[in-house]
Amino acid sequence: MTATGKDTDLDRADRLAHLFRIAAERDRGVLLIVEGVAFPTIQYVIKQVVDGLDPRHFALLHVDHDVESKRGVPFLHEFWAALPRRGDLLILDRSYYFKLVRGRTTGQIGKSVGERLLYDIRDFERGLEENGYFVLRVYIDQSRKDLKSDKKKRKEVTMRVLESRYRDLLKHFNDYDSRFAEILAATGADAEWFHLHTEKRKRCLVSVMDYLIARLEEKLEVDSRKEVAEFDLAMQRKRERERDKAAGGSA
């Protein structure tokens, strides 16, 4: 039978949820970093991804646009403190990368300090990967013109805190965009980024989910399509046996 668009969407969601369950069973934590300037699309993608997950095993951390390092508090402290136990998922809706970009844009962080902090970030991520975590990085791009003119997406940014972030992004768009480009170039050799430019948010969601599925399948060495299909078939046969038993009992 040919799958409908809805069937395909459900298949992706089921496969992704299945992969996160396997990661949990194997005591592997997952850190998913979502960065970029396509703000409304990013909010949509994150919401759709988490809708299919077990809420007991994931956390979502939003990093505000006015994030600053407090005196005496290490740059990465809040992210270290938010790390999930191994087996759980943490999604960063903007991360220490944005915190660095924001500091460079406002002048709070100078060039030499920024270079050192970027090294610290990569050292932090390598330490996570050496201790049972998967680190996945997604960057979603968009032009300022498209971001500003897309009224359909703008209507979905309704919470006051999100409106504030949206206005800040428009104000500093060029600085954020160029500094993120520098970070992606500087980290590209040893930190894989899934970098895509969005035009249609649904297409963007599909691309992100396909990327997450592919990377988790590779890291966990499983075929999620096959395993989910086998599970669905087993459940179908179980329901058929229960129906047959009920029909026999009422005869």
PDB file of C-alpha atoms in Angstrom:
ATOM      1  CA  MET A   1       0.000   0.000   0.000  1.00  0.00           C
ATOM      2  CA  THR A   2       1.291   3.460  -0.837  1.00  0.00           C
ATOM      3  CA  ALA A   3       1.726   5.599   2.277  1.00  0.00           C
ATOM      4  CA  THR A   4      -0.109   8.868   2.445  1.00  0.00           C
ATOM      5  CA  GLY A   5       1.607  12.055   3.505  1.00  0.00           C
ATOM      6  CA  LYS A   6       0.130  11.561   6.968  1.00  0.00           C
ATOM      7  CA  ASP A   7       1.394   7.988   7.108  1.00  0.00           C
ATOM      8  CA  THR A   8       4.866   9.188   6.207  1.00  0.00           C
ATOM      9  CA  ASP A   9       4.786  11.849   8.913  1.00  0.00           C
ATOM     10  CA  LEU A  10       3.669   9.316  11.511  1.00  0.00           C
ATOM     11  CA  ASP A  11       6.375   6.923  10.360  1.00  0.00           C
ATOM     12  CA  ARG A  12       9.064   9.564  10.939  1.00  0.00           C
ATOM     13  CA  ALA A  13       7.676  10.469  14.356  1.00  0.00           C
ATOM     14  CA  ASP A  14       7.447   6.799  15.368  1.00  0.00           C
ATOM     15  CA  ARG A  15      10.980   6.078  14.176  1.00  0.00           C
ATOM     16  CA  LEU A  16      12.414   9.071  16.008  1.00  0.00           C
ATOM     17  CA  ALA A  17      10.594   8.178  19.236  1.00  0.00           C
ATOM     18  CA  HIS A  18      11.805   4.585  18.850  1.00  0.00           C
ATOM     19  CA  LEU A  19      15.415   5.727  18.455  1.00  0.00           C
ATOM     20  CA  PHE A  20      15.251   7.929  21.546  1.00  0.00           C
ATOM     21  CA  ARG A  21      13.838   4.952  23.487  1.00  0.00           C
ATOM     22  CA  ILE A  22      16.762   2.819  22.372  1.00  0.00           C
ATOM     23  CA  ALA A  23      19.207   5.553  23.378  1.00  0.00           C
ATOM     24  CA  ALA A  24      17.561   5.616  26.814  1.00  0.00           C
ATOM     25  CA  GLU A  25      17.731   1.823  27.133  1.00  0.00           C
ATOM     26  CA  ARG A  26      21.444   1.965  26.314  1.00  0.00           C
ATOM     27  CA  ASP A  27      22.074   4.770  28.795  1.00  0.00           C
ATOM     28  CA  ARG A  28      23.084   7.236  26.073  1.00  0.00           C
ATOM     29  CA  GLY A  29      22.194  10.878  26.617  1.00  0.00           C
ATOM     30  CA  VAL A  30      21.372  13.146  23.672  1.00  0.00           C
ATOM     31  CA  LEU A  31      22.082  16.875  23.412  1.00  0.00           C
ATOM     32  CA  LEU A  32      20.238  18.445  20.469  1.00  0.00           C
ATOM     33  CA  ILE A  33      21.351  21.997  19.671  1.00  0.00           C
ATOM     34  CA  VAL A  34      19.020  24.045  17.461  1.00  0.00           C
ATOM     35  CA  GLU A  35      20.450  27.355  16.291  1.00  0.00           C
ATOM     36  CA  GLY A  36      19.754  29.756  13.455  1.00  0.00           C
ATOM     37  CA  VAL A  37      18.039  32.950  12.395  1.00  0.00           C
ATOM     38  CA  ALA A  38      14.831  31.325  11.070  1.00  0.00           C
ATOM     39  CA  PHE A  39      13.192  31.934  14.441  1.00  0.00           C
ATOM     40  CA  PRO A  40       9.484  31.090  13.873  1.00  0.00           C
ATOM     41  CA  THR A  41      10.415  28.015  11.834  1.00  0.00           C
ATOM     42  CA  ILE A  42      12.746  26.843  14.597  1.00  0.00           C
ATOM     43  CA  GLN A  43       9.923  27.131  17.153  1.00  0.00           C
ATOM     44  CA  TYR A  44       7.675  25.082  14.857  1.00  0.00           C
ATOM     45  CA  VAL A  45      10.308  22.384  14.286  1.00  0.00           C
ATOM     46  CA  ILE A  46      11.078  22.001  17.982  1.00  0.00           C
ATOM     47  CA  LYS A  47       7.378  21.753  18.881  1.00  0.00           C
ATOM     48  CA  GLN A  48       6.732  19.086  16.254  1.00  0.00           C
ATOM     49  CA  VAL A  49       9.772  17.043  17.281  1.00  0.00           C
ATOM     50  CA  VAL A  50       8.939  16.997  20.999  1.00  0.00           C
ATOM     51  CA  ASP A  51       5.216  16.305  20.468  1.00  0.00           C
ATOM     52  CA  GLY A  52       6.006  12.659  19.730  1.00  0.00           C
ATOM     53  CA  LEU A  53       8.438  12.098  22.615  1.00  0.00           C
ATOM     54  CA  ASP A  54       8.004  10.758  26.127  1.00  0.00           C
ATOM     55  CA  PRO A  55       7.875  13.896  28.326  1.00  0.00           C
ATOM     56  CA  ARG A  56       9.511  11.997  31.185  1.00  0.00           C
ATOM     57  CA  HIS A  57      12.744  11.701  29.242  1.00  0.00           C
ATOM     58  CA  PHE A  58      13.406  15.061  27.638  1.00  0.00           C
ATOM     59  CA  ALA A  59      13.887  18.670  28.681  1.00  0.00           C
ATOM     60  CA  LEU A  60      13.757  21.870  26.634  1.00  0.00           C
ATOM     61  CA  LEU A  61      15.947  24.839  27.537  1.00  0.00           C
ATOM     62  CA  HIS A  62      15.203  28.226  25.950  1.00  0.00           C
ATOM     63  CA  VAL A  63      18.100  30.702  25.921  1.00  0.00           C
ATOM     64  CA  ASP A  64      16.864  34.294  25.955  1.00  0.00           C
ATOM     65  CA  HIS A  65      18.279  36.975  23.664  1.00  0.00           C
ATOM     66  CA  ASP A  66      19.684  39.048  26.521  1.00  0.00           C
ATOM     67  CA  VAL A  67      21.712  36.176  27.975  1.00  0.00           C
ATOM     68  CA  GLU A  68      24.859  37.370  29.746  1.00  0.00           C
ATOM     69  CA  SER A  69      27.521  35.753  31.886  1.00  0.00           C
ATOM     70  CA  LYS A  70      27.217  36.714  35.530  1.00  0.00           C
ATOM     71  CA  ARG A  71      30.383  37.788  37.260  1.00  0.00           C
ATOM     72  CA  GLY A  72      32.173  34.808  38.751  1.00  0.00           C
ATOM     73  CA  VAL A  73      29.943  32.253  36.998  1.00  0.00           C
ATOM     74  CA  PRO A  74      31.658  30.117  34.313  1.00  0.00           C
ATOM     75  CA  PHE A  75      30.428  30.729  30.754  1.00  0.00           C
ATOM     76  CA  LEU A  76      29.097  27.171  30.364  1.00  0.00           C
ATOM     77  CA  HIS A  77      27.679  26.776  33.866  1.00  0.00           C
ATOM     78  CA  GLU A  78      23.956  26.960  33.043  1.00  0.00           C
ATOM     79  CA  PHE A  79      24.354  24.419  30.243  1.00  0.00           C
ATOM     80  CA  TRP A  80      26.384  22.047  32.375  1.00  0.00           C
ATOM     81  CA  ALA A  81      23.755  22.324  35.124  1.00  0.00           C
ATOM     82  CA  ALA A  82      20.955  21.557  32.632  1.00  0.00           C
ATOM     83  CA  LEU A  83      22.545  18.378  31.279  1.00  0.00           C
ATOM     84  CA  PRO A  84      20.194  15.415  31.497  1.00  0.00           C
ATOM     85  CA  ARG A  85      21.147  12.113  33.007  1.00  0.00           C
ATOM     86  CA  ARG A  86      22.416   9.642  30.466  1.00  0.00           C
ATOM     87  CA  GLY A  87      19.431   8.112  28.728  1.00  0.00           C
ATOM     88  CA  ASP A  88      17.532  11.400  28.458  1.00  0.00           C
ATOM     89  CA  LEU A  89      17.359  14.160  25.859  1.00  0.00           C
ATOM     90  CA  LEU A  90      18.075  17.870  26.266  1.00  0.00           C
ATOM     91  CA  ILE A  91      17.032  20.227  23.468  1.00  0.00           C
ATOM     92  CA  LEU A  92      18.703  23.629  23.463  1.00  0.00           C
ATOM     93  CA  ASP A  93      16.571  26.268  21.778  1.00  0.00           C
ATOM     94  CA  ARG A  94      19.671  28.398  21.241  1.00  0.00           C
ATOM     95  CA  SER A  95      22.774  27.400  23.120  1.00  0.00           C
ATOM     96  CA  TYR A  96      26.211  28.448  24.269  1.00  0.00           C
ATOM     97  CA  TYR A  97      26.923  29.191  20.602  1.00  0.00           C
ATOM     98  CA  PHE A  98      24.259  31.892  20.641  1.00  0.00           C
ATOM     99  CA  LYS A  99      25.507  33.130  24.004  1.00  0.00           C
ATOM    100  CA  LEU A 100      28.929  33.596  22.403  1.00  0.00           C
ATOM    101  CA  VAL A 101      27.456  35.299  19.327  1.00  0.00           C
ATOM    102  CA  ARG A 102      25.381  37.600  21.514  1.00  0.00           C
ATOM    103  CA  GLY A 103      28.399  38.547  23.621  1.00  0.00           C
ATOM    104  CA  ARG A 104      30.491  39.305  20.546  1.00  0.00           C
ATOM    105  CA  THR A 105      27.657  41.388  19.052  1.00  0.00           C
ATOM    106  CA  THR A 106      27.124  43.490  22.183  1.00  0.00           C
ATOM    107  CA  GLY A 107      30.844  43.889  22.836  1.00  0.00           C
ATOM    108  CA  GLN A 108      30.705  42.042  26.142  1.00  0.00           C
ATOM    109  CA  ILE A 109      33.037  39.407  24.710  1.00  0.00           C
ATOM    110  CA  GLY A 110      36.154  40.482  22.826  1.00  0.00           C
ATOM    111  CA  LYS A 111      37.754  38.624  19.927  1.00  0.00           C
ATOM    112  CA  SER A 112      40.515  36.860  21.876  1.00  0.00           C
ATOM    113  CA  VAL A 113      38.146  35.872  24.690  1.00  0.00           C
ATOM    114  CA  GLY A 114      35.650  34.672  22.086  1.00  0.00           C
ATOM    115  CA  GLU A 115      38.273  32.405  20.512  1.00  0.00           C
ATOM    116  CA  ARG A 116      39.097  30.923  23.911  1.00  0.00           C
ATOM    117  CA  LEU A 117      35.427  30.384  24.717  1.00  0.00           C
ATOM    118  CA  LEU A 118      34.880  28.633  21.400  1.00  0.00           C
ATOM    119  CA  TYR A 119      37.733  26.280  22.292  1.00  0.00           C
ATOM    120  CA  ASP A 120      36.112  25.693  25.706  1.00  0.00           C
ATOM    121  CA  ILE A 121      32.793  24.925  23.999  1.00  0.00           C
ATOM    122  CA  ARG A 122      34.346  22.324  21.748  1.00  0.00           C
ATOM    123  CA  ASP A 123      36.238  20.830  24.680  1.00  0.00           C
ATOM    124  CA  PHE A 124      32.930  20.654  26.579  1.00  0.00           C
ATOM    125  CA  GLU A 125      31.235  18.848  23.689  1.00  0.00           C
ATOM    126  CA  ARG A 126      34.114  16.416  23.233  1.00  0.00           C
ATOM    127  CA  GLY A 127      33.909  15.597  26.934  1.00  0.00           C
ATOM    128  CA  LEU A 128      30.201  14.852  26.577  1.00  0.00           C
ATOM    129  CA  GLU A 129      30.786  12.576  23.598  1.00  0.00           C
ATOM    130  CA  GLU A 130      33.515  10.704  25.476  1.00  0.00           C
ATOM    131  CA  ASN A 131      31.136  10.128  28.383  1.00  0.00           C
ATOM    132  CA  GLY A 132      28.130   8.588  26.703  1.00  0.00           C
ATOM    133  CA  TYR A 133      26.328  11.532  25.085  1.00  0.00           C
ATOM    134  CA  PHE A 134      25.426  12.146  21.464  1.00  0.00           C
ATOM    135  CA  VAL A 135      25.746  15.806  20.426  1.00  0.00           C
ATOM    136  CA  LEU A 136      23.607  16.778  17.408  1.00  0.00           C
ATOM    137  CA  ARG A 137      23.763  20.282  15.921  1.00  0.00           C
ATOM    138  CA  VAL A 138      21.156  21.870  13.629  1.00  0.00           C
ATOM    139  CA  TYR A 139      21.387  25.342  12.090  1.00  0.00           C
ATOM    140  CA  ILE A 140      18.324  26.713  10.259  1.00  0.00           C
ATOM    141  CA  ASP A 141      18.951  29.711   8.021  1.00  0.00           C
ATOM    142  CA  GLN A 142      16.685  32.317   6.459  1.00  0.00           C
ATOM    143  CA  SER A 143      17.040  35.747   4.888  1.00  0.00           C
ATOM    144  CA  ARG A 144      16.000  38.788   6.908  1.00  0.00           C
ATOM    145  CA  LYS A 145      13.556  39.760   4.164  1.00  0.00           C
ATOM    146  CA  ASP A 146      11.801  36.383   4.288  1.00  0.00           C
ATOM    147  CA  LEU A 147      11.822  36.365   8.075  1.00  0.00           C
ATOM    148  CA  LYS A 148      10.195  39.785   8.267  1.00  0.00           C
ATOM    149  CA  SER A 149       7.650  39.307   5.488  1.00  0.00           C
ATOM    150  CA  ASP A 150       6.349  35.867   6.411  1.00  0.00           C
ATOM    151  CA  LYS A 151       3.187  36.970   8.208  1.00  0.00           C
ATOM    152  CA  LYS A 152       1.882  33.449   8.661  1.00  0.00           C
ATOM    153  CA  LYS A 153       4.907  32.475  10.697  1.00  0.00           C
ATOM    154  CA  ARG A 154       4.994  35.767  12.587  1.00  0.00           C
ATOM    155  CA  LYS A 155       1.430  35.225  13.830  1.00  0.00           C
ATOM    156  CA  GLU A 156       2.588  32.114  15.666  1.00  0.00           C
ATOM    157  CA  VAL A 157       5.111  34.074  17.736  1.00  0.00           C
ATOM    158  CA  THR A 158       2.517  35.059  20.306  1.00  0.00           C
ATOM    159  CA  MET A 159       4.185  34.745  23.710  1.00  0.00           C
ATOM    160  CA  ARG A 160       5.667  38.002  24.950  1.00  0.00           C
ATOM    161  CA  VAL A 161       9.100  36.478  25.532  1.00  0.00           C
ATOM    162  CA  LEU A 162       9.115  35.120  21.978  1.00  0.00           C
ATOM    163  CA  GLU A 163       8.015  38.468  20.553  1.00  0.00           C
ATOM    164  CA  SER A 164      10.952  40.078  22.353  1.00  0.00           C
ATOM    165  CA  ARG A 165      13.346  37.519  20.909  1.00  0.00           C
ATOM    166  CA  TYR A 166      11.879  38.046  17.463  1.00  0.00           C
ATOM    167  CA  ARG A 167      12.358  41.821  17.595  1.00  0.00           C
ATOM    168  CA  ASP A 168      15.905  41.393  18.869  1.00  0.00           C
ATOM    169  CA  LEU A 169      16.690  39.042  16.004  1.00  0.00           C
ATOM    170  CA  LEU A 170      15.445  41.526  13.416  1.00  0.00           C
ATOM    171  CA  LYS A 171      17.461  44.311  15.057  1.00  0.00           C
ATOM    172  CA  HIS A 172      20.745  42.374  15.150  1.00  0.00           C
ATOM    173  CA  PHE A 173      20.083  40.061  12.206  1.00  0.00           C
ATOM    174  CA  ASN A 174      23.180  40.890  10.152  1.00  0.00           C
ATOM    175  CA  ASP A 175      25.524  40.613  13.142  1.00  0.00           C
ATOM    176  CA  TYR A 176      24.030  37.318  14.304  1.00  0.00           C
ATOM    177  CA  ASP A 177      24.038  35.897  10.793  1.00  0.00           C
ATOM    178  CA  SER A 178      27.670  36.788  10.047  1.00  0.00           C
ATOM    179  CA  ARG A 179      29.005  35.691  13.432  1.00  0.00           C
ATOM    180  CA  PHE A 180      27.216  32.366  13.219  1.00  0.00           C
ATOM    181  CA  ALA A 181      28.735  31.891   9.772  1.00  0.00           C
ATOM    182  CA  GLU A 182      32.154  32.364  11.371  1.00  0.00           C
ATOM    183  CA  ILE A 183      31.362  29.787  14.056  1.00  0.00           C
ATOM    184  CA  LEU A 184      30.102  27.226  11.557  1.00  0.00           C
ATOM    185  CA  ALA A 185      33.265  27.697   9.509  1.00  0.00           C
ATOM    186  CA  ALA A 186      35.522  27.500  12.575  1.00  0.00           C
ATOM    187  CA  THR A 187      33.916  24.352  14.008  1.00  0.00           C
ATOM    188  CA  GLY A 188      33.063  22.563  10.775  1.00  0.00           C
ATOM    189  CA  ALA A 189      36.196  20.418  10.721  1.00  0.00           C
ATOM    190  CA  ASP A 190      35.412  18.551  13.947  1.00  0.00           C
ATOM    191  CA  ALA A 191      31.806  19.445  14.796  1.00  0.00           C
ATOM    192  CA  GLU A 192      29.178  18.364  12.285  1.00  0.00           C
ATOM    193  CA  TRP A 193      26.361  20.862  11.694  1.00  0.00           C
ATOM    194  CA  PHE A 194      23.215  20.067   9.745  1.00  0.00           C
ATOM    195  CA  HIS A 195      22.842  23.423   7.996  1.00  0.00           C
ATOM    196  CA  LEU A 196      19.744  24.108   5.920  1.00  0.00           C
ATOM    197  CA  HIS A 197      17.976  27.127   4.471  1.00  0.00           C
ATOM    198  CA  THR A 198      14.233  27.137   5.015  1.00  0.00           C
ATOM    199  CA  GLU A 199      11.550  28.230   2.596  1.00  0.00           C
ATOM    200  CA  LYS A 200       8.698  25.939   3.651  1.00  0.00           C
ATOM    201  CA  ARG A 201       8.566  25.068   7.334  1.00  0.00           C
ATOM    202  CA  LYS A 202       7.078  21.599   6.728  1.00  0.00           C
ATOM    203  CA  ARG A 203       9.900  20.783   4.344  1.00  0.00           C
ATOM    204  CA  CYS A 204      12.342  22.019   6.960  1.00  0.00           C
ATOM    205  CA  LEU A 205      10.772  19.782   9.614  1.00  0.00           C
ATOM    206  CA  VAL A 206      11.016  16.744   7.347  1.00  0.00           C
ATOM    207  CA  SER A 207      14.684  17.484   6.633  1.00  0.00           C
ATOM    208  CA  VAL A 208      15.508  17.876  10.330  1.00  0.00           C
ATOM    209  CA  MET A 209      13.690  14.677  11.300  1.00  0.00           C
ATOM    210  CA  ASP A 210      15.387  12.734   8.502  1.00  0.00           C
ATOM    211  CA  TYR A 211      18.755  14.030   9.693  1.00  0.00           C
ATOM    212  CA  LEU A 212      18.084  13.087  13.322  1.00  0.00           C
ATOM    213  CA  ILE A 213      16.885   9.629  12.297  1.00  0.00           C
ATOM    214  CA  ALA A 214      19.933   9.035  10.101  1.00  0.00           C
ATOM    215  CA  ARG A 215      22.438  10.187  12.713  1.00  0.00           C
ATOM    216  CA  LEU A 216      20.824   8.235  15.564  1.00  0.00           C
ATOM    217  CA  GLU A 217      20.549   5.107  13.425  1.00  0.00           C
ATOM    218  CA  GLU A 218      24.227   5.425  12.590  1.00  0.00           C
ATOM    219  CA  LYS A 219      25.282   5.975  16.208  1.00  0.00           C
ATOM    220  CA  LEU A 220      23.011   3.264  17.634  1.00  0.00           C
ATOM    221  CA  GLU A 221      23.534   0.873  14.691  1.00  0.00           C
ATOM    222  CA  VAL A 222      19.855   0.078  14.259  1.00  0.00           C
ATOM    223  CA  ASP A 223      17.332   0.101  11.409  1.00  0.00           C
ATOM    224  CA  SER A 224      14.426   2.036  12.889  1.00  0.00           C
ATOM    225  CA  ARG A 225      12.184   1.573   9.846  1.00  0.00           C
ATOM    226  CA  LYS A 226      12.462  -2.207  10.101  1.00  0.00           C
ATOM    227  CA  GLU A 227      12.063  -2.316  13.881  1.00  0.00           C
ATOM    228  CA  VAL A 228       9.031  -0.006  13.918  1.00  0.00           C
ATOM    229  CA  ALA A 229       7.431  -2.006  11.080  1.00  0.00           C
ATOM    230  CA  GLU A 230       8.012  -5.251  12.998  1.00  0.00           C
ATOM    231  CA  PHE A 231       6.487  -3.732  16.130  1.00  0.00           C
ATOM    232  CA  ASP A 232       3.450  -2.461  14.209  1.00  0.00           C
ATOM    233  CA  LEU A 233       2.966  -5.899  12.631  1.00  0.00           C
ATOM    234  CA  ALA A 234       3.202  -7.614  16.009  1.00  0.00           C
ATOM    235  CA  MET A 235       0.615  -5.231  17.463  1.00  0.00           C
ATOM    236  CA  GLN A 236      -1.690  -5.787  14.483  1.00  0.00           C
ATOM    237  CA  ARG A 237      -1.505  -9.568  14.928  1.00  0.00           C
ATOM    238  CA  LYS A 238      -2.176  -9.187  18.655  1.00  0.00           C
ATOM    239  CA  ARG A 239      -5.313  -7.141  17.948  1.00  0.00           C
ATOM    240  CA  GLU A 240      -6.470  -9.724  15.404  1.00  0.00           C
ATOM    241  CA  ARG A 241      -6.038 -12.540  17.934  1.00  0.00           C
ATOM    242  CA  GLU A 242      -7.987 -10.553  20.527  1.00  0.00           C
ATOM    243  CA  ARG A 243     -10.807  -9.918  18.022  1.00  0.00           C
ATOM    244  CA  ASP A 244     -10.902 -13.596  17.056  1.00  0.00           C
ATOM    245  CA  LYS A 245     -10.993 -14.603  20.713  1.00  0.00           C
ATOM    246  CA  ALA A 246     -13.801 -12.146  21.450  1.00  0.00           C
ATOM    247  CA  ALA A 247     -15.764 -13.325  18.407  1.00  0.00           C
ATOM    248  CA  GLY A 248     -15.345 -16.971  19.444  1.00  0.00           C
ATOM    249  CA  GLY A 249     -16.503 -16.243  22.973  1.00  0.00           C
ATOM    250  CA  SER A 250     -19.687 -14.555  21.794  1.00  0.00           C
ATOM    251  CA  ALA A 251     -20.584 -17.267  19.296  1.00  0.00           C
TER     252      ALA A 251
END
